[in-house]
Coordinates of C-alpha atoms and ligand atoms in Angstrom, one line a residue:
M299 CA 0.7 -17.2 17.0
Q300 CA -3.1 -17.1 17.3
T301 CA -5.3 -16.8 14.2
L302 CA -8.5 -14.8 15.1
H303 CA -11.5 -14.6 12.8
N304 CA -13.9 -12.2 14.6
A305 CA -13.8 -8.8 16.3
A306 CA -14.6 -10.1 19.8
A307 CA -11.6 -12.4 19.8
L308 CA -9.3 -9.6 18.5
R309 CA -10.6 -7.2 21.0
A310 CA -10.1 -9.7 23.8
A311 CA -6.5 -10.4 22.8
V312 CA -5.6 -6.7 22.4
S313 CA -7.3 -5.5 25.6
G314 CA -5.4 -8.2 27.5
W315 CA -2.1 -7.0 26.1
R316 CA -2.9 -3.3 26.7
A317 CA -3.9 -4.0 30.3
A318 CA -0.5 -5.6 30.7
G319 CA 1.1 -2.4 29.5
Q320 CA 2.2 -3.7 26.1
T321 CA 2.4 -1.6 23.0
V322 CA 0.3 -3.0 20.2
A323 CA 1.0 -2.6 16.5
L324 CA -1.3 -3.4 13.5
V325 CA 0.0 -4.3 10.1
P326 CA -2.9 -4.3 7.6
T327 CA -2.4 -6.6 4.6
M328 CA -4.4 -8.5 1.9
G329 CA -2.3 -11.6 2.5
N330 CA -0.2 -13.6 0.1
L331 CA 2.7 -12.3 2.2
H332 CA 6.2 -11.7 1.0
A333 CA 9.4 -10.1 2.4
G334 CA 7.9 -6.6 2.1
H335 CA 5.1 -7.5 4.4
Y336 CA 7.4 -9.2 6.9
A337 CA 9.6 -6.1 7.0
L338 CA 6.6 -4.2 8.2
V339 CA 6.2 -6.7 11.1
E340 CA 9.9 -6.2 11.9
L341 CA 9.6 -2.4 11.7
A342 CA 6.7 -2.5 14.1
R343 CA 8.9 -4.4 16.6
A344 CA 11.8 -1.9 16.0
R345 CA 9.4 1.0 16.8
G346 CA 8.6 -0.5 20.1
A347 CA 5.6 -2.8 19.6
G348 CA 5.5 -5.6 22.2
R349 CA 2.7 -7.2 20.3
V350 CA 2.1 -7.3 16.6
V351 CA -1.2 -8.0 14.9
V352 CA -1.3 -8.6 11.2
S353 CA -4.6 -8.4 9.5
L354 CA -5.3 -10.3 6.3
F355 CA -8.4 -9.2 4.4
V356 CA -8.9 -9.0 0.7
N357 CA -11.2 -6.0 0.9
P358 CA -13.9 -6.0 -1.8
T359 CA -14.7 -2.3 -1.6
Q360 CA -11.2 -1.3 -2.8
F361 CA -11.4 -3.3 -6.0
G362 CA -13.2 -1.8 -9.0
P363 CA -15.3 -3.7 -11.6
G364 CA -13.1 -5.8 -13.8
E365 CA -10.1 -5.7 -11.3
D366 CA -8.6 -8.8 -9.8
F367 CA -10.7 -9.2 -6.6
E368 CA -11.8 -12.8 -7.6
R369 CA -8.3 -14.0 -8.6
Y370 CA -6.3 -12.1 -6.0
P371 CA -4.0 -14.8 -4.5
R372 CA -5.3 -16.2 -1.2
T373 CA -2.7 -18.3 0.7
L374 CA -3.8 -18.4 4.3
A375 CA -1.8 -21.5 5.4
Q376 CA 1.4 -20.2 3.8
D377 CA 0.9 -16.8 5.4
Q378 CA 0.2 -18.3 8.8
A379 CA 3.5 -20.2 8.7
G380 CA 5.4 -17.2 7.4
L381 CA 4.0 -14.9 10.1
A382 CA 4.7 -17.3 12.9
G383 CA 8.3 -17.4 11.7
H384 CA 8.5 -13.5 11.7
G385 CA 7.4 -12.9 15.3
C386 CA 3.7 -12.0 14.7
D387 CA 1.6 -12.5 17.7
A388 CA -1.9 -12.6 16.1
L389 CA -3.2 -13.0 12.6
F390 CA -6.6 -11.3 12.2
A391 CA -8.4 -12.9 9.3
P392 CA -12.0 -11.8 9.2
D393 CA -14.6 -12.7 6.6
V394 CA -16.5 -10.1 4.7
A395 CA -19.5 -10.2 7.1
A396 CA -17.2 -9.5 10.1
M397 CA -15.8 -6.4 8.4
Y398 CA -19.1 -5.3 6.7
P399 CA -22.0 -6.2 9.1
F400 CA -24.4 -4.3 6.8
G401 CA -22.8 -5.6 3.6
P402 CA -20.1 -3.9 1.5
Q403 CA -22.6 -2.0 -0.5
R404 CA -24.3 -0.5 2.6
S405 CA -21.2 0.3 4.6
V406 CA -20.5 3.7 5.9
S407 CA -17.8 5.0 3.6
I408 CA -14.9 7.3 4.3
H409 CA -13.9 9.7 1.6
V410 CA -10.6 11.5 1.9
P411 CA -10.9 14.5 -0.5
H412 CA -8.2 16.1 -2.8
L413 CA -5.6 13.4 -2.3
T414 CA -7.7 10.7 -3.8
G415 CA -8.8 12.3 -7.1
V416 CA -5.4 12.0 -8.8
L417 CA -3.0 9.3 -9.9
E418 CA -4.2 6.0 -8.5
G419 CA -7.5 7.6 -7.6
A420 CA -8.1 8.9 -11.1
H421 CA -7.4 5.5 -12.6
R422 CA -9.2 3.4 -9.9
P423 CA -12.4 5.4 -9.0
G424 CA -13.6 4.6 -5.5
H425 CA -10.4 2.7 -4.6
F426 CA -9.3 5.0 -1.8
D427 CA -12.8 5.2 -0.3
G428 CA -12.5 1.4 0.1
V429 CA -9.0 1.7 1.5
A430 CA -9.8 4.5 4.0
T431 CA -13.0 2.7 5.1
V432 CA -11.4 -0.7 5.7
V433 CA -8.3 0.9 7.4
C434 CA -10.6 2.9 9.7
K435 CA -12.6 -0.2 10.6
L436 CA -9.4 -2.2 11.2
L437 CA -8.0 0.6 13.4
N438 CA -11.2 0.7 15.4
L439 CA -11.3 -3.1 15.8
A440 CA -7.7 -3.5 16.8
Q441 CA -7.2 -0.2 18.6
P442 CA -3.4 -0.4 18.1
D443 CA -0.9 2.2 19.4
L444 CA 0.8 2.2 16.0
A445 CA 0.0 0.9 12.5
V446 CA 2.6 0.2 9.8
F447 CA 2.1 0.9 6.0
G448 CA 4.5 0.5 3.1
Q449 CA 5.8 3.4 1.0
K450 CA 5.4 1.1 -1.9
D451 CA 1.8 2.3 -1.9
F452 CA 2.8 5.9 -1.5
Q453 CA -0.6 7.5 -2.2
Q454 CA -2.3 5.0 0.1
L455 CA 0.1 6.0 2.9
L456 CA -0.7 9.7 2.4
V457 CA -4.5 8.9 2.4
V458 CA -4.2 6.9 5.7
Q459 CA -2.1 9.6 7.3
R460 CA -4.6 12.3 6.3
M461 CA -7.6 10.3 7.5
V462 CA -5.9 9.6 10.9
R463 CA -5.0 13.2 11.4
D464 CA -8.4 14.7 10.2
L465 CA -10.5 12.2 12.2
A466 CA -8.1 12.4 15.2
L467 CA -7.8 8.7 15.3
P468 CA -5.5 7.7 18.3
V469 CA -2.9 5.8 16.4
R470 CA 0.7 6.6 15.2
I471 CA 1.2 5.8 11.5
V472 CA 4.7 4.4 10.7
A473 CA 5.9 4.4 7.1
A474 CA 8.1 1.5 5.9
P475 CA 10.6 1.6 3.0
T476 CA 9.9 -0.4 -0.1
V477 CA 11.5 -3.9 -0.2
R478 CA 12.8 -4.8 -3.6
A479 CA 14.0 -7.9 -5.5
D480 CA 17.8 -7.8 -6.3
D481 CA 17.0 -6.5 -9.8
G482 CA 15.0 -3.5 -8.3
L483 CA 11.4 -4.7 -8.8
A484 CA 9.3 -3.8 -5.8
L485 CA 8.0 -6.9 -4.2
S486 CA 4.2 -7.3 -4.8
S487 CA 1.7 -10.0 -4.5
R488 CA 0.7 -9.1 -8.1
N489 CA 4.2 -9.9 -9.5
Q490 CA 3.2 -13.6 -9.7
Y491 CA 0.8 -12.7 -12.5
L492 CA 3.8 -11.8 -14.7
S493 CA 5.0 -14.2 -17.4
P494 CA 8.8 -15.0 -17.3
Q495 CA 9.2 -12.4 -20.1
E496 CA 7.2 -9.8 -18.3
R497 CA 9.0 -10.5 -15.1
A498 CA 12.3 -9.8 -16.9
L499 CA 11.0 -6.5 -18.1
A500 CA 9.3 -5.4 -14.9
P501 CA 12.5 -3.9 -13.2
R502 CA 12.5 -1.2 -15.9
I503 CA 10.0 0.6 -13.7
H504 CA 12.4 1.0 -10.9
A505 CA 15.2 1.8 -13.4
T506 CA 13.0 4.5 -14.9
L507 CA 12.4 6.1 -11.5
R508 CA 16.1 6.2 -10.9
Q509 CA 16.7 7.8 -14.2
M510 CA 14.0 10.4 -13.5
R511 CA 15.7 11.2 -10.3
E512 CA 19.0 11.7 -12.1
Q513 CA 17.6 13.8 -14.9
L514 CA 15.8 16.1 -12.4
A515 CA 18.9 16.5 -10.4
Q516 CA 20.7 17.5 -13.6
G517 CA 18.2 20.3 -14.0
Q518 CA 16.0 19.0 -16.7
P519 CA 12.4 20.4 -16.7
R520 CA 9.9 18.2 -14.9
A521 CA 7.6 17.8 -17.8
T522 CA 10.4 16.7 -20.1
V523 CA 11.5 14.1 -17.5
E524 CA 8.0 12.7 -17.2
Q525 CA 7.4 12.6 -20.9
A526 CA 10.7 10.9 -21.7
A527 CA 10.1 8.3 -19.0
A528 CA 6.6 7.5 -20.2
A529 CA 7.8 7.2 -23.8
E530 CA 10.6 4.9 -22.8
L531 CA 8.3 2.6 -20.8
A532 CA 5.8 2.5 -23.7
S533 CA 8.5 1.6 -26.2
A534 CA 9.7 -1.2 -23.9
G535 CA 6.2 -2.7 -24.0
F536 CA 4.5 -1.1 -20.9
A537 CA 1.2 0.7 -21.1
P538 CA 1.8 3.5 -18.5
D539 CA -1.3 4.9 -16.6
Y540 CA 0.8 7.7 -15.3
V541 CA 4.4 8.8 -14.9
A542 CA 4.4 11.8 -12.6
I543 CA 6.6 14.0 -10.4
R544 CA 4.6 15.5 -7.5
R545 CA 5.0 17.1 -4.2
A546 CA 5.5 14.3 -1.7
D547 CA 3.3 15.8 1.0
D548 CA 0.1 16.2 -1.0
L549 CA 0.7 15.0 -4.5
T550 CA 0.0 18.4 -6.1
E551 CA 2.1 19.6 -9.0
P552 CA 5.3 21.3 -7.8
A553 CA 6.3 24.8 -8.8
E554 CA 8.7 24.8 -11.8
G555 CA 12.2 24.7 -10.3
Q556 CA 11.1 23.0 -7.0
R557 CA 13.5 20.2 -6.3
A558 CA 13.0 19.4 -2.6
G559 CA 10.2 17.3 -1.2
L560 CA 9.3 15.6 -4.5
V561 CA 8.3 12.0 -5.3
A562 CA 8.2 10.3 -8.7
L563 CA 5.3 7.8 -9.2
I564 CA 4.6 5.3 -11.9
A565 CA 1.7 3.0 -12.7
A566 CA 2.0 0.9 -15.8
R567 CA 0.4 -2.2 -17.2
L568 CA 2.5 -5.1 -18.4
G569 CA 0.2 -7.5 -20.2
A570 CA -2.7 -8.0 -17.8
T571 CA -0.8 -7.0 -14.7
R572 CA -0.8 -3.5 -13.3
L573 CA 2.4 -2.5 -11.4
I574 CA 3.0 0.6 -9.3
D575 CA 6.2 2.0 -7.8
N576 CA 7.6 5.3 -6.6
M577 CA 10.8 7.0 -5.4
L578 CA 11.4 9.9 -3.1
L579 CA 13.6 12.4 -5.0
D580 CA 15.4 14.1 -2.2
Ligands
AMP105 P1 -1.0 -5.4 0.4 O1 -1.1 -6.7 1.0 O2 -0.5 -5.3 -1.0 O3 -2.3 -4.6 0.6 O4 0.1 -4.6 1.3 C1 -0.1 -4.5 2.7 C2 1.0 -3.5 3.2 O5 2.3 -4.0 2.8 C3 0.8 -2.1 2.6 O6 1.1 -1.2 3.6 C4 1.8 -2.1 1.5 O7 2.3 -0.8 1.2 C5 2.9 -2.9 2.1 N1 3.8 -3.5 1.1 C6 3.5 -4.1 0.0 N2 4.5 -4.4 -0.7 C7 5.6 -3.9 -0.1 C8 7.0 -3.8 -0.4 N3 7.6 -4.4 -1.4 N4 7.8 -3.2 0.5 C9 7.3 -2.6 1.7 N5 6.0 -2.6 2.0 C10 5.1 -3.3 1.1

């Protein structure tokens, strides 16, 4: 596996593969890789990629003031070893100057309207502008045939799909199911911030999503299900940012009685750590 640090090296590698008729996949990440990330690499292969590029870039423009940009875990050597063992062909690990030649503050910024004003977007202003901008740059740099994103970050997946469609970017977006620990906690680089006590509590988020799915299937009103779930999380020691049931295609509020095409989404703080998770309700 090659590790590439600049755009020219990435372009050279990818154009050689494409000239040889190989299908190229991109898997964007912020590093500190775990089994959830490796599953994206494997899914890229299963969807026909002859070559897989994983990008590793802790993107400053998607972190707000006071968020964890500075302390986000950076584990390049460990990630390189893990990727080599999971069939990755190239790791693209640019520095900030390579991604933002005019500086992060002066970058062209991509704003995906509507989808980004709610839920994560409401609690992390500007976050999805940073995500859309860096993903667009990575797609332009790597020019992959397909790019894989996890459903773990459900709203991010919708934002990327919308951007790709609206800007007619020539790439196929592939959605990967969430990989979980045995107790249901969605794998996340941020899980390592949790104390042992917090880690023991954290699977409640997934349990709550399952309970919401059951209650909705039993015919309970959506607002009642959301409120009960938020109250239970709060009494267990979480500080929920939102507990919501939305339409899975655009995150708008469903009509009362709508049961198909829904997703339940939770963001909650546990101590200093903010956790997100979601579940399709079909
Ligand atoms: P991150 O490094 O957290 O920015 O995540 C990079 C990619 O991996 C995103 O598309 C995430 O949605 C995806 N991802 C993160 N955690 C998981 C997980 N537990 N299961 C599946 N995909 C994940």
